[in-house]
GROMACS .gro file of C-alpha atoms in nm:
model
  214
    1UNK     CA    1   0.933   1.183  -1.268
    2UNK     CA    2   1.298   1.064  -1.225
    3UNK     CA    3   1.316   0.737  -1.076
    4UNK     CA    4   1.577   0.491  -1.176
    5UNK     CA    5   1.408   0.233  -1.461
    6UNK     CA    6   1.050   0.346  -1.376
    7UNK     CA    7   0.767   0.200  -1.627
    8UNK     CA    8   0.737   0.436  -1.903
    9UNK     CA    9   0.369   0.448  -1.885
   10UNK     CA   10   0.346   0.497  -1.554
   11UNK     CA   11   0.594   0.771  -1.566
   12UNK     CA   12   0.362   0.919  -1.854
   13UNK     CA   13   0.073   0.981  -1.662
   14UNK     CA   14   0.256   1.080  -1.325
   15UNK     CA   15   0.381   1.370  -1.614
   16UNK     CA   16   0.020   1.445  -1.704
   17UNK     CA   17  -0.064   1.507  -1.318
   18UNK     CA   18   0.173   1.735  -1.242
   19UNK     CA   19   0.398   1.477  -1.086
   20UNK     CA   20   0.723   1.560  -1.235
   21UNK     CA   21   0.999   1.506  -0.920
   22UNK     CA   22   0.994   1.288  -0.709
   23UNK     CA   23   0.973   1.395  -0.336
   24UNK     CA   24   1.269   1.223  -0.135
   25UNK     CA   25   1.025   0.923   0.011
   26UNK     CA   26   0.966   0.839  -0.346
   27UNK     CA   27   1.375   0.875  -0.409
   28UNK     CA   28   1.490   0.692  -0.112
   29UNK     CA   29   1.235   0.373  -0.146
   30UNK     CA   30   1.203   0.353  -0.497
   31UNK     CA   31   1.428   0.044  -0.551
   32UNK     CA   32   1.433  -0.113  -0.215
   33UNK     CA   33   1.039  -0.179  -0.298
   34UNK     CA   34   1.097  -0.250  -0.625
   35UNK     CA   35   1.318  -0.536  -0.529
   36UNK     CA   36   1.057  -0.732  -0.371
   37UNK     CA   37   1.251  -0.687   0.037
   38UNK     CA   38   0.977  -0.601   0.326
   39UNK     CA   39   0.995  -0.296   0.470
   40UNK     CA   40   0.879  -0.006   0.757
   41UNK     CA   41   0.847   0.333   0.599
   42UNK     CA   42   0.783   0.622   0.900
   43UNK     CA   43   0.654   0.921   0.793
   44UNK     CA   44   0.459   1.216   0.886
   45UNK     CA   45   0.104   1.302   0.812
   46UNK     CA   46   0.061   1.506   0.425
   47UNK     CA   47   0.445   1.356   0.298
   48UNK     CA   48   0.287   1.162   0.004
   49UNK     CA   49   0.271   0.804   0.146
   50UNK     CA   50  -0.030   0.707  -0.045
   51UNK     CA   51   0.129   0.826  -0.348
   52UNK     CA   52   0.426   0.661  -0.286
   53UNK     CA   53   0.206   0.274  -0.279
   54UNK     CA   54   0.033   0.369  -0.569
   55UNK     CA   55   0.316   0.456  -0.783
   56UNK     CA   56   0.500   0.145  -0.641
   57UNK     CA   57   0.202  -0.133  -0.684
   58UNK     CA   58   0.204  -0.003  -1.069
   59UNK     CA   59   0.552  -0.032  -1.125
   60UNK     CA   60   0.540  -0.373  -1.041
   61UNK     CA   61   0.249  -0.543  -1.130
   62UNK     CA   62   0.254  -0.364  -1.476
   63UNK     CA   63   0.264  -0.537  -1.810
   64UNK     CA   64   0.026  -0.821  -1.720
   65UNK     CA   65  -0.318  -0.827  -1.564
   66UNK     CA   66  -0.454  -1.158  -1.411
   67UNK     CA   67  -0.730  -1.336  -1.213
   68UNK     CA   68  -0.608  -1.347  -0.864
   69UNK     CA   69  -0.495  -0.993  -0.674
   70UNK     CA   70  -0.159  -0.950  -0.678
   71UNK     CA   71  -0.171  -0.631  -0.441
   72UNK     CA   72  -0.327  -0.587  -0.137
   73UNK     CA   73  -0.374  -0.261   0.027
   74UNK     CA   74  -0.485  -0.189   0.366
   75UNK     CA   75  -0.632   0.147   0.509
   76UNK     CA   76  -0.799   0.232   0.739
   77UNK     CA   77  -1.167   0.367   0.586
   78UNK     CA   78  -1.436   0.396   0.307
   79UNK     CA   79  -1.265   0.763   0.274
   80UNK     CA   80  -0.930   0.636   0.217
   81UNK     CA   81  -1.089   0.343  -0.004
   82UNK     CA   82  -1.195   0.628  -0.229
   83UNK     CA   83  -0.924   0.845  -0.215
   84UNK     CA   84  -0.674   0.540  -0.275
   85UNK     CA   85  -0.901   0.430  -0.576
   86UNK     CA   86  -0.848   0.759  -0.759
   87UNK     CA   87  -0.518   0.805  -0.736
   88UNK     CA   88  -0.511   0.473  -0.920
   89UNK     CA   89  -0.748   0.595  -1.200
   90UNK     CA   90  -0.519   0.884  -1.275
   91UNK     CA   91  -0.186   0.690  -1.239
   92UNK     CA   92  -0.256   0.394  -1.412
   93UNK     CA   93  -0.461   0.546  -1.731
   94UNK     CA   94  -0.207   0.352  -1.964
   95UNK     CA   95  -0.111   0.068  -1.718
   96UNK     CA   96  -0.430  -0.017  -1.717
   97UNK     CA   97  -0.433  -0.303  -1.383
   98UNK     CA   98  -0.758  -0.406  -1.245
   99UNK     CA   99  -0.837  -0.189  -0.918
  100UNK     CA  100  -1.110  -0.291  -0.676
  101UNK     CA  101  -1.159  -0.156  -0.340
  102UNK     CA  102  -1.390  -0.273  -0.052
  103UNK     CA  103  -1.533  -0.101   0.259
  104UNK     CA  104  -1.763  -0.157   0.533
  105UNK     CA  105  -2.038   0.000   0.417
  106UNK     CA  106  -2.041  -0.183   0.090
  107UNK     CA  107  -2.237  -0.468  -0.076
  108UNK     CA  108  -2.035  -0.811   0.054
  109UNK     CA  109  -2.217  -1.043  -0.203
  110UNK     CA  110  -2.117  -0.800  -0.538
  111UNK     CA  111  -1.746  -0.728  -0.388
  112UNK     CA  112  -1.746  -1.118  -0.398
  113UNK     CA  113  -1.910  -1.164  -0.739
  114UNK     CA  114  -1.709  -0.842  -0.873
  115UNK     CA  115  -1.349  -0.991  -0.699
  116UNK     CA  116  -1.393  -1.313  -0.885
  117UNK     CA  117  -1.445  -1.214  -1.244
  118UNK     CA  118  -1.048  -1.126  -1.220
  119UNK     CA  119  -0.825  -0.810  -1.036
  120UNK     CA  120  -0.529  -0.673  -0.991
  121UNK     CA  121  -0.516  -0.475  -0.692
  122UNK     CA  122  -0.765  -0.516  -0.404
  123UNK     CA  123  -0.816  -0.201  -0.156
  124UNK     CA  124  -1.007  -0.272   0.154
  125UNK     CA  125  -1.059  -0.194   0.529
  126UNK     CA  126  -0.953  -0.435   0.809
  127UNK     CA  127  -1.329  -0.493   0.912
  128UNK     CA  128  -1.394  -0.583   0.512
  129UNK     CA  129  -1.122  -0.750   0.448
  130UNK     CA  130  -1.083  -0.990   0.721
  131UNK     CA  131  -1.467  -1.099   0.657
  132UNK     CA  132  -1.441  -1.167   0.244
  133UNK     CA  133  -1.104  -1.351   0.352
  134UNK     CA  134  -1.258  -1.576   0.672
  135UNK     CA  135  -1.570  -1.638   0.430
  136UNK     CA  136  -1.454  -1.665   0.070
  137UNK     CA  137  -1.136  -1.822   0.062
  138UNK     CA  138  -0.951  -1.622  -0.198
  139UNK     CA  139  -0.600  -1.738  -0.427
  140UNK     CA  140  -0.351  -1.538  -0.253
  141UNK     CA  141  -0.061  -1.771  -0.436
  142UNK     CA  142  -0.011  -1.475  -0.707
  143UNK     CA  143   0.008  -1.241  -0.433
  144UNK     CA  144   0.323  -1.003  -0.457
  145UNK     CA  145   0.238  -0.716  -0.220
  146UNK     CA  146   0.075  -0.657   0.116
  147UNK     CA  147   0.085  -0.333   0.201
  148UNK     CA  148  -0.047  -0.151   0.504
  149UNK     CA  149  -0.129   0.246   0.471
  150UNK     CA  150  -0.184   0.479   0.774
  151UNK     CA  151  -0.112   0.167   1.002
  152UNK     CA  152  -0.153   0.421   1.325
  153UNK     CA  153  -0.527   0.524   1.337
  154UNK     CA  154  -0.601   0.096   1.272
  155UNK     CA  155  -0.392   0.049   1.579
  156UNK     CA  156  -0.554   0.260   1.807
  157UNK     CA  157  -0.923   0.093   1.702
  158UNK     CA  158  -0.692  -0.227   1.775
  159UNK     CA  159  -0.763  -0.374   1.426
  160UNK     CA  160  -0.379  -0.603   1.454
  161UNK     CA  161  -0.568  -0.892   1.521
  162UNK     CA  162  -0.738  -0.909   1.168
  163UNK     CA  163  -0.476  -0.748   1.006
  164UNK     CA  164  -0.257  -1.049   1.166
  165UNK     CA  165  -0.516  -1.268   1.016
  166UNK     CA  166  -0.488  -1.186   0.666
  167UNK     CA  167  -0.098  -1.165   0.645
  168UNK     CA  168  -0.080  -1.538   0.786
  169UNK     CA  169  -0.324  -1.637   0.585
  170UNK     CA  170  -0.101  -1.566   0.284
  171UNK     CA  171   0.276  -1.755   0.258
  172UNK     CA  172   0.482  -1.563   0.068
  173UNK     CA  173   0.456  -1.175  -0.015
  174UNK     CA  174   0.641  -0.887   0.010
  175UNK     CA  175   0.513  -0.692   0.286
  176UNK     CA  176   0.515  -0.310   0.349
  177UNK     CA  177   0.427  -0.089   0.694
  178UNK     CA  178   0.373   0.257   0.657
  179UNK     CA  179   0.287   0.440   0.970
  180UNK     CA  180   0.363   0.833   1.107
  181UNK     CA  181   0.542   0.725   1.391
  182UNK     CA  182   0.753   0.458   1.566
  183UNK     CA  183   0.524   0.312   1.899
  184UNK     CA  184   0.547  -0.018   2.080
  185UNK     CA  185   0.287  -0.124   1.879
  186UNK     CA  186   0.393  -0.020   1.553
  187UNK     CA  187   0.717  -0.221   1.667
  188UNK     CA  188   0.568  -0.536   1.755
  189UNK     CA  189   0.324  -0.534   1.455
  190UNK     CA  190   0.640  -0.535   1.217
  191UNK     CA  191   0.785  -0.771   1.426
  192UNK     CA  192   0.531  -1.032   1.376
  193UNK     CA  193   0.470  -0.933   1.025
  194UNK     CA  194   0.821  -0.838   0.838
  195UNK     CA  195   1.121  -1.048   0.764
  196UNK     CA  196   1.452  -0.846   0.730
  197UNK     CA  197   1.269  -0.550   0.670
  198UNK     CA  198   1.434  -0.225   0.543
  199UNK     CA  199   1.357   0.074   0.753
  200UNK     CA  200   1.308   0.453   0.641
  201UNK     CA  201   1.226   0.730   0.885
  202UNK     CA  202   1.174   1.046   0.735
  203UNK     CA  203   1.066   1.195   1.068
  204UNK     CA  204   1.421   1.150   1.133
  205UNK     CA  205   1.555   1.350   0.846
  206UNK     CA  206   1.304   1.650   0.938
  207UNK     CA  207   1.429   1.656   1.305
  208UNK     CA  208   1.803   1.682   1.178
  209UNK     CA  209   1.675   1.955   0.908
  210UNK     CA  210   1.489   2.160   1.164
  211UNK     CA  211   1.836   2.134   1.383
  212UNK     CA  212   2.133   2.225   1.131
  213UNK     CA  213   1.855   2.566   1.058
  214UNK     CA  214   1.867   2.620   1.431
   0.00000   0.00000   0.00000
């Protein structure tokens, strides 16, 4: 995959998926969330947004592993959970980061035991999430990404108030939105949550694509 000063080893086993180019999400955010700034990515439903976090959380955390998460990844279900967790077992075969995901129908007392023998990247749901975080206290100093995935669905079961609660809960991160479409509430949540966010909407580009056919 061509992506300016991407970690060879991650770039390795995107090549032993099938992932050889990058789709133009990939292309356009690549070093705007490599650099560390916040940002709102809008994008429609099947355009590889899940992809894009997991190819993005490996780029940067790779190299070193560590006690404390230094990714955290919102979605909105044990489904996603899953499907999140294997695209990290095929993309980071030689990267090798620590990948733990929780869910509401899990086991709260081994997420806690498992979370605190060391990770890298913590996946979780807002209902799971929000109770390890108001119960356990965990190190979010090392933390370098927050990301939210599929922010819309979480929205509608009006889940802002816990996602709210973790974000302030940590001081400094880089934080990420990705949702399908703009809304009031989508709006307001990156609002309250970003700081001089970049924004990408790839909706956008489709609409002008489907008009210069016309």
């Amino acid at each position: 995959m061509k992506l300016k000063k991407i970690n060879e080893n991650l770039q390795k086993a995107l090549i032993e998926n099938g992932l050889v180019e990058a789709n133009a999400m990939q292309q356009e955010t690549f070093s705007t969330l490599k650099s560390g700034a916040d940002c709102l990515i809008i994008a429609p439903k099947a355009s590889g947004k899940t992809t894009t976090i997991v190819i993005n959380v490996i780029q940067r955390l790779a190299g070193a592993n560590e006690e404390s998460p230094r990714a955290l990844i919102v979605v909105e279900d044990k489904a996603k959970v899953l499907a999140m967790e294997e695209l990290f077992d095929k993309y980071n075969r030689y990267t090798k980061l620590e990948v733990y995901g929780v869910h509401d129908k899990g086991d709260m007392d081994y997420d806690k035991n498992y979370i605190s023998t060391g990770i890298d990247v913590l996946i979780g749901t807002p209902n799971r999430l929000s109770e390890m975080f108001s119960s356990a206290g965990y190190n979010v100093n090392r933390l370098k990404m927050f990301i939210i995935d599929d922010t819309d669905p979480m929205l509608k079961l009006r889940h802002e108030t816990k996602i709210m609660r973790i974000s302030n809960s940590i001081a400094k991160t880089q934080r990420i939105i990705f949702a399908e479409q703009i809304t009031e509430r989508i709006d307001l949540l990156a609002e309250k949550m970003l700081i001089e966010p970049f924004e990408f909407d790839f909706d956008e580009e489709e609409e002008e694509e489907e008009e210069d056919t016309e």
